[in-house]
Amino acid sequence: MDVLTKRIQKVTESILENEALISGLDRDAADILQKWGVKNATQVAEKTATLDDERAEKEMYPQLKASRRLIRAIRVWIEHEKDSEPEEREKLWAKVEKRAKSLYGDGISLPAPSEFSGENSAEFINHLRDWLEADGKEKDNDEKKSFFSSFFNRPLA
């Protein structure tokens, strides 16, 4: 097994073995959160393919930490939002937004949680993940359009 494969395996196991990320959730919601965490961790590890282990650890740590914190904040939101008073709900959602910003960028501003509602927790997580990941893709596309628009000094057709 090469170094990168071992690194990916290590970060994947760190997500799958961390019960604090999914405790209290139903099986489907827990599975989606774990897969999301594994996807993020794998992407982070893949970016370190050319680095030695020590440098890779330093590069990966902040992003892996941000991913774990976001997943944990989502778990806490799902566990407590229905039983919380409006003020506490706002605090819980603000924490999800704060954690999303640390992973996806400060430019993110989450809409109200009702925007992500579904029939169950798993659907809520899927909608939230899709929104966060689509937001990043739109930013990438906007940056590309801006670059080409400025390069050619005209909008793309």
Short mmCIF file of N, CA, C and O in Angstrom, two decimals, residues 2-8 10 45 48-61:
data_model
loop_
_atom_site.label_atom_id
_atom_site.label_comp_id
_atom_site.label_asym_id
_atom_site.label_seq_id
_atom_site.Cartn_x
_atom_site.Cartn_y
_atom_site.Cartn_z
N ASP A 2 0.60 2.19 -0.89
CA ASP A 2 1.43 3.40 -0.96
C ASP A 2 1.08 4.37 0.17
O ASP A 2 0.09 4.18 0.90
N VAL A 3 1.88 5.41 0.31
CA VAL A 3 1.75 6.36 1.42
C VAL A 3 0.39 7.06 1.39
O VAL A 3 -0.28 7.20 2.42
N LEU A 4 -0.05 7.49 0.21
CA LEU A 4 -1.32 8.20 0.11
C LEU A 4 -2.49 7.29 0.49
O LEU A 4 -3.40 7.70 1.21
N THR A 5 -2.47 6.07 0.03
CA THR A 5 -3.54 5.12 0.36
C THR A 5 -3.60 4.90 1.87
O THR A 5 -4.69 4.88 2.46
N LYS A 6 -2.46 4.77 2.50
CA LYS A 6 -2.42 4.61 3.95
C LYS A 6 -2.97 5.85 4.65
O LYS A 6 -3.70 5.75 5.64
N ARG A 7 -2.62 7.00 4.14
CA ARG A 7 -3.08 8.26 4.72
C ARG A 7 -4.60 8.37 4.60
O ARG A 7 -5.29 8.75 5.57
N ILE A 8 -5.13 8.02 3.45
CA ILE A 8 -6.59 8.06 3.25
C ILE A 8 -7.27 7.07 4.18
O ILE A 8 -8.30 7.37 4.79
N LYS A 10 -6.22 6.02 7.04
CA LYS A 10 -6.11 6.54 8.41
C LYS A 10 -7.18 7.60 8.71
O LYS A 10 -7.84 7.56 9.74
N ALA A 45 -6.96 14.49 2.37
CA ALA A 45 -5.78 13.63 2.29
C ALA A 45 -5.21 13.59 0.87
O ALA A 45 -3.99 13.60 0.68
N THR A 48 -2.55 15.97 -0.23
CA THR A 48 -1.22 15.87 0.38
C THR A 48 -0.36 14.81 -0.28
O THR A 48 0.64 14.38 0.28
N ALA A 49 -0.74 14.38 -1.46
CA ALA A 49 -0.06 13.26 -2.13
C ALA A 49 1.44 13.46 -2.27
O ALA A 49 2.20 12.50 -2.18
N THR A 50 1.88 14.68 -2.44
CA THR A 50 3.31 14.93 -2.67
C THR A 50 4.08 15.29 -1.40
O THR A 50 5.27 15.56 -1.46
N LEU A 51 3.38 15.30 -0.26
CA LEU A 51 4.00 15.72 0.99
C LEU A 51 4.46 14.52 1.82
O LEU A 51 3.87 13.45 1.76
N ASP A 52 5.50 14.77 2.64
CA ASP A 52 5.90 13.73 3.59
C ASP A 52 4.87 13.70 4.72
O ASP A 52 4.03 14.60 4.84
N ASP A 53 4.92 12.66 5.55
CA ASP A 53 3.90 12.46 6.58
C ASP A 53 3.78 13.62 7.55
O ASP A 53 2.68 14.04 7.90
N GLU A 54 4.90 14.16 7.98
CA GLU A 54 4.86 15.26 8.96
C GLU A 54 4.19 16.49 8.37
O GLU A 54 3.32 17.10 8.98
N ARG A 55 4.58 16.85 7.17
CA ARG A 55 3.99 18.03 6.51
C ARG A 55 2.52 17.77 6.19
O ARG A 55 1.68 18.66 6.32
N ALA A 56 2.21 16.55 5.78
CA ALA A 56 0.82 16.20 5.46
C ALA A 56 -0.07 16.35 6.70
O ALA A 56 -1.17 16.89 6.61
N GLU A 57 0.41 15.88 7.84
CA GLU A 57 -0.35 16.01 9.08
C GLU A 57 -0.65 17.47 9.38
O GLU A 57 -1.77 17.83 9.74
N LYS A 58 0.34 18.33 9.23
CA LYS A 58 0.16 19.76 9.50
C LYS A 58 -0.83 20.39 8.53
O LYS A 58 -1.61 21.26 8.91
N GLU A 59 -0.77 19.97 7.28
CA GLU A 59 -1.68 20.51 6.26
C GLU A 59 -3.12 20.03 6.47
O GLU A 59 -4.06 20.78 6.27
N MET A 60 -3.26 18.77 6.85
CA MET A 60 -4.60 18.17 6.96
C MET A 60 -5.33 18.57 8.23
O MET A 60 -6.56 18.69 8.22
N TYR A 61 -4.61 18.76 9.31
CA TYR A 61 -5.23 18.94 10.61
C TYR A 61 -6.34 20.00 10.64
O TYR A 61 -7.46 19.70 11.10
#
